[in-house]
Amino acid sequence: MRLRVHVIEARNLPAMGGSGLSDPYAKLQLGRQRAKTKVTRKTLSPSWDEEFAFRVGDLKEELVVVVLDEDRYFSDDFLGQVKVPLSAVLDAQNRSLGTQWYQLLPKSRKSKTKDYGEIRLTISLSQNILEETAILAHCVSDDLASNSDKSTELQKGSSLPNIPIEISTSVSGGDEIENAMEDRLNGGPSFVNLLNKIFSVKPKDAEASAPPLSKNDGNLDILEETPSTSSELPDKQDYETDVTMSFEEQLKAFGSCHEGNKMPENLSGGVLIDQVYAVAPSDLNALLFSPSSDFLQSLAVMQGTTGLEIQQWKLENHGDILKRVVSYTKAPTKLVKAVKATEDVAYLKADGDMYAVLADVITPEVPFGNAFRVEVLTCILPGPELPDDEKSSRLVVSWRMNFIQSTMMKSMIENGAKQGLKDNYNQFSEFLSRNVRPVDSKDTAAADKDLSSVQPEQESDWKLAYRIFGNFTLVSSIIAFIYVFAHIVLASPGVIQGLEFPGLDLPDSVGEVIVCGVLVLQGQRVLNMIARFIQAKRQRGSDHGVKAQGDGWLLTVALIDATNLAAIKSSGYSDPYVVFTSNGKTKTSSIKFHTLEPQWNEIFEFDAMQDPPSVMKINVYDFDGPFDEVASLGHAEVNFLKSNISELADIWVPLKGKLAQACQSKLHLRIFLNNSRGADVMKDYLDKMEKQVGKKIVVRSPHTNSAFQKIFSLPPEEFLINDFTCHLKRKMLTQGRLFLSPRIIGFYTNLFGHKTKFFFLWEDIEDIQVIPPTLSSMGGPSLLIILHKDRGLDARHGAKQLDNEGRLKFHFQSFVSFNVAHKTIMALWKVRFMTPEQKVQLVEEESETEDLQNDESGSFLGIEEAKMSEVYSSTKPFDVRFLSPY
């Protein structure tokens, strides 16, 4: 799919310079693709009449048209801009917005200029290759009719580039028509198209069926096409399907043509990677090879690779071949200079569960590069089953070298290639581990074994009754009951005396009153035991065995046992149970009656959480009936940002609290945290945050995320959202950077080797206040962040003060852009601590408002701008003669 833009003219542009006129031109950008028009001299109403074509890779992108005034000595002046989202073009009738005038807008709403003029554009989406071919033919005919002395400058919409172009009605000729049309509209041949012309080998029949264009003194003359038979024409429907099919549809079509094919064996050169990852095979294949994935681009940035060009996947020969070409320039090393490489990548198998991709790597610029080719086979297979029925994939990468020509340097070339591939794929594996969690097959088997061994003990009713009723109280109560009943049978009715009357027999002495009181208390204790037995039978059930629902972050907790719990009942025992809380979700264990060493052996699975959990709170209570207030036996907290997941697989957690610390109480847990959404965790989270925050969030590079994780010792799944330069106010101002991520807010500075760093969770924040500008804050507002009581104690060295309520307070000031920093921090904090109902309400409110502009001005989550200090002025009369020197 292509976006066609016709830049026609502009009017009422603002004047720049003393002459009152401008030298305007227009720059267009879609994603990473850029183009510009010619410069029109000395006018405020330029006419360009130029056409451009852009490849559409992501419909979420927007077309940006900027009008500039050319300055020969300084940087070009900004005249105005207009942004058109591709979604608006896609939703328009016939996928075209037609020809219309667009109002040019400033970069910022704070600009004092009100009128920036208008620009006239025609914008449409083109999907039919036949339509684009007709446009190219029309452009060629226009050039033939034009004067032969026209300038050969590659101007869009003026003339074709001065290079040979072949037009053919064969399948390969269709590709060249497409490439030639792209060169025509975008001002010259692309690097990928030149590679195709140089390295592609055409069949003889194709060359015979389409005579090329000849170059004659700078002019293009079209030779008469030879008539071709109908058998040489490709099927029109098949070709259009190849152009419009998505990557998933291409895989299905390719897989249907190769059903029953076996997976290829590993290549003879050796295995470079053999690793299991916690992701489904289809998701791993999409991460590595899908056109919508930015994995290769990010890997190229990390490795220093430049000039990366990735062509679209092409389905050829009626679905029998699925291939693409990738070209790049490898970064220079100590021994080898920068090398250009081309990979011919083709699928060998794709059935939804197993994938095999073969890459033929060509490096003609290396020594003896024309004598060999390197083949790399990537196989994706289903991996072992993980806990909670999570899917896994096994990635196997092997290689071999094919020598086209014999050479005496064969062994040296093989050793050099092996070492280079080993280094490259070590970086590849390390970078892939940041996006997908690697799994050790031994650890997986051990985890399955650990969870399978956790089985709750089924206690019978007789055993439960023995534990509750098997004590001296019940025995003495039974004896007393028998004794009293026998006395009633043997004794004769007494004489009515005192205040007695028929039906009312009162005690006749103090001894009888005491005996009656003892019997009543004994009976009450027996009734309480009976009620406890009935309640125990009802409370046998817990959240054990309830399977998690949904996709996202899956938290699994195995509660094994506890030791040294505090006894708070008169019997010297307790009735403990445990409550786990994470991201607002709660799981409760069963109650273990009359014990200080409970054995649970229960497994709890939290429903999938969209946000990665920061902490899990653990509370141990004593059950004392359905209406009595529960008593705490201790509490604890597991911080997933400060703990290694592998260390949580089997851990004893000490409980906090007066009773727990006095008795040294501990809980035995096994904790597992997995992600079931595959490789799109970061993208899905940022898309959700953009909707809730109302601001475009730029994805940081893997190198930046890695440095951020290293500074604060964070797990690989934590990524950077934004960072701001500011001052930390303590006794003295300390300049540094404030980092924001999905789960933490952190500060870091390194002044002359003296490092200061700390972070705390978004959940730790109780309030965020804006402090008005003062002289000490250098005339700008500052942020005051107040934490909850006894929270964020690890960051207390960065706090300004600790108030009387035990809350830490942090002061940040001197932001370069305070409004952006304040709005972003408030949005992330609110999104993190709000309940799901509040989040839904916030999204509904935002959907009713207009889209926010990507600048400092405008509404942001309904937060008002910080009020600045008032400006005072005064006037005082004086004699003007005092200013005169004479």
XYZ file of C-alpha atoms in Angstrom, residues 511-745:
235
model
C -22.527 -22.920 97.001
C -25.396 -23.727 94.666
C -24.956 -20.354 92.904
C -21.252 -21.063 92.291
C -21.981 -24.549 90.968
C -24.623 -23.192 88.578
C -22.178 -20.546 87.296
C -19.511 -23.148 86.647
C -21.959 -25.333 84.758
C -23.114 -22.413 82.623
C -19.542 -21.441 81.696
C -18.713 -25.031 80.906
C -21.740 -25.329 78.663
C -20.851 -22.110 76.868
C -17.382 -23.435 76.072
C -18.854 -26.639 74.697
C -21.256 -24.662 72.495
C -18.330 -22.554 71.211
C -16.434 -25.706 70.308
C -19.447 -27.056 68.426
C -19.798 -23.753 66.550
C -16.071 -23.800 65.725
C -16.356 -27.349 64.352
C -19.247 -26.348 62.092
C -17.384 -23.226 60.937
C -14.212 -25.240 60.312
C -16.080 -27.569 57.992
C -17.391 -24.572 56.048
C -13.978 -22.856 55.865
C -12.148 -25.814 54.418
C -12.423 -24.305 50.964
C -9.941 -21.664 49.719
C -8.683 -20.187 46.451
C -6.446 -23.214 45.952
C -6.784 -24.777 42.508
C -8.658 -21.831 40.915
C -7.063 -21.399 37.489
C -5.975 -17.958 36.261
C -8.033 -16.252 33.550
C -6.847 -14.032 30.685
C -3.496 -13.130 29.138
C -0.884 -10.942 30.783
C 1.280 -11.193 33.864
C 0.486 -14.449 35.674
C 1.462 -14.665 39.338
C 1.497 -18.135 40.928
C 2.086 -18.602 44.668
C 2.522 -21.946 46.397
C 1.898 -21.714 50.156
C 3.714 -24.646 51.754
C 3.742 -24.176 55.513
C 4.606 -21.843 58.388
C 6.644 -22.155 61.537
C 6.761 -20.527 64.984
C 3.479 -18.678 64.705
C 2.346 -16.683 67.718
C -0.280 -18.156 70.074
C -2.964 -15.626 70.976
C -5.696 -17.926 72.310
C -6.005 -19.099 75.885
C -5.568 -22.652 74.673
C -2.017 -21.823 73.569
C -2.797 -22.225 69.865
C -4.066 -20.141 66.905
C -6.266 -20.639 63.866
C -4.087 -19.105 61.117
C -4.888 -18.302 57.517
C -2.998 -16.235 54.892
C -4.159 -13.432 52.549
C -2.090 -12.521 49.452
C -2.661 -9.155 47.691
C -1.062 -7.932 44.445
C -2.233 -5.218 42.001
C -5.570 -5.029 43.786
C -6.248 -8.782 43.483
C -6.602 -10.985 46.577
C -6.209 -14.698 47.275
C -7.071 -16.350 50.608
C -5.882 -19.667 52.005
C -7.848 -22.124 54.070
C -7.948 -21.906 57.883
C -5.825 -24.295 59.880
C -7.409 -24.734 63.306
C -5.655 -25.256 66.602
C -2.035 -25.226 65.428
C 1.156 -23.147 65.468
C 2.890 -25.154 62.692
C 0.274 -25.174 59.919
C 0.729 -27.225 56.737
C -1.189 -25.790 53.750
C 0.371 -27.093 50.492
C -1.955 -24.877 48.453
C -1.411 -23.167 45.070
C -2.921 -19.772 44.212
C -3.056 -18.374 40.669
C -3.823 -14.679 40.245
C -5.847 -13.703 37.195
C -3.782 -12.145 34.420
C -2.705 -8.591 35.245
C -2.207 -5.995 32.518
C 0.429 -4.147 34.547
C 3.468 -6.008 35.892
C 3.133 -6.361 39.679
C 5.510 -4.322 41.837
C 4.923 -5.935 45.218
C 2.878 -8.699 46.797
C 1.602 -8.103 50.328
C 1.246 -11.060 52.697
C -0.884 -10.955 55.842
C -1.317 -13.809 58.321
C -4.429 -13.624 60.507
C -5.963 -15.630 63.334
C -9.539 -16.725 62.731
C -11.827 -16.164 65.690
C -15.300 -16.674 64.356
C -17.285 -14.907 61.660
C -18.243 -11.901 63.821
C -15.112 -11.337 65.900
C -12.340 -8.983 64.789
C -9.389 -10.861 63.305
C -5.999 -10.580 64.962
C -2.805 -10.219 62.950
C -0.117 -12.856 63.389
C 2.347 -10.997 61.148
C 2.803 -9.481 57.716
C 5.428 -9.382 54.949
C 6.041 -7.947 51.490
C 7.718 -9.365 48.373
C 9.217 -6.710 46.070
C 9.540 -8.039 42.515
C 11.825 -5.154 41.505
C 14.400 -5.923 44.193
C 14.158 -9.714 44.147
C 15.405 -12.158 41.570
C 12.596 -14.339 40.222
C 14.798 -17.431 40.437
C 15.389 -16.762 44.153
C 11.635 -16.653 44.774
C 11.154 -20.208 43.495
C 11.702 -21.537 47.037
C 11.943 -19.003 49.849
C 11.293 -18.613 53.573
C 9.743 -15.190 54.221
C 10.191 -13.774 57.757
C 7.058 -12.110 59.113
C 7.048 -8.606 60.574
C 5.072 -7.371 63.539
C 5.535 -7.455 67.296
C 4.209 -10.974 67.811
C 5.839 -12.379 64.670
C 9.260 -10.899 65.370
C 9.125 -12.055 68.999
C 8.379 -15.616 67.905
C 10.543 -15.454 64.722
C 7.612 -16.545 62.574
C 8.283 -17.539 58.938
C 6.275 -18.550 55.856
C 7.476 -21.081 53.293
C 6.515 -19.950 49.752
C 7.246 -20.732 46.108
C 6.567 -17.778 43.805
C 6.535 -17.759 39.989
C 5.908 -14.712 37.744
C 5.396 -15.306 34.024
C 4.179 -13.303 31.060
C 1.734 -14.941 28.639
C 1.476 -12.134 26.102
C 4.618 -13.017 24.199
C 6.967 -10.454 22.723
C 4.615 -7.461 22.478
C 4.653 -6.570 26.177
C 6.281 -3.177 25.783
C 4.228 -2.218 22.701
C 0.926 -3.222 24.298
C 1.754 -1.354 27.496
C 2.801 1.814 25.660
C -0.332 1.713 23.495
C -2.451 1.477 26.626
C -0.513 4.238 28.350
C -0.860 6.526 25.326
C -4.647 6.206 25.559
C -4.705 6.809 29.304
C -2.039 9.515 29.389
C -3.162 11.252 26.213
C 0.398 11.780 24.940
C 2.582 10.036 22.398
C 5.206 7.915 24.168
C 8.430 7.363 22.253
C 9.923 3.888 22.558
C 13.456 4.137 23.919
C 16.290 2.234 22.311
C 17.411 -1.103 23.803
C 20.747 0.476 24.755
C 18.974 3.213 26.737
C 16.696 0.696 28.469
C 19.665 -1.501 29.311
C 21.557 1.432 30.853
C 18.450 2.410 32.833
C 18.033 -1.121 34.187
C 21.712 -1.292 35.102
C 21.638 1.993 37.058
C 18.813 0.919 39.378
C 19.411 -2.882 39.221
C 15.992 -3.535 37.705
C 14.699 -6.713 36.033
C 14.755 -6.964 32.207
C 11.003 -6.395 31.837
C 11.237 -2.855 33.266
C 11.649 -0.179 30.571
C 12.101 3.593 30.513
C 9.145 5.831 29.604
C 10.655 9.310 30.024
C 13.383 11.180 31.895
C 13.858 14.848 32.893
C 16.752 17.000 34.034
C 16.085 18.596 37.430
C 17.530 19.489 40.843
C 17.018 17.409 43.978
C 16.541 19.755 46.929
C 18.083 18.625 50.187
C 20.525 20.666 52.260
C 22.125 21.581 48.944
C 20.794 21.392 45.409
C 21.943 18.327 43.472
C 21.535 18.257 39.702
C 20.589 14.961 38.102
C 17.914 13.192 36.071
C 14.499 11.952 37.094
C 13.565 8.619 35.453
C 10.000 7.358 34.953
C 9.053 3.743 34.220
C 5.837 1.713 34.573
C 6.542 0.763 38.200
C 9.077 3.206 39.643
C 10.199 6.835 39.740
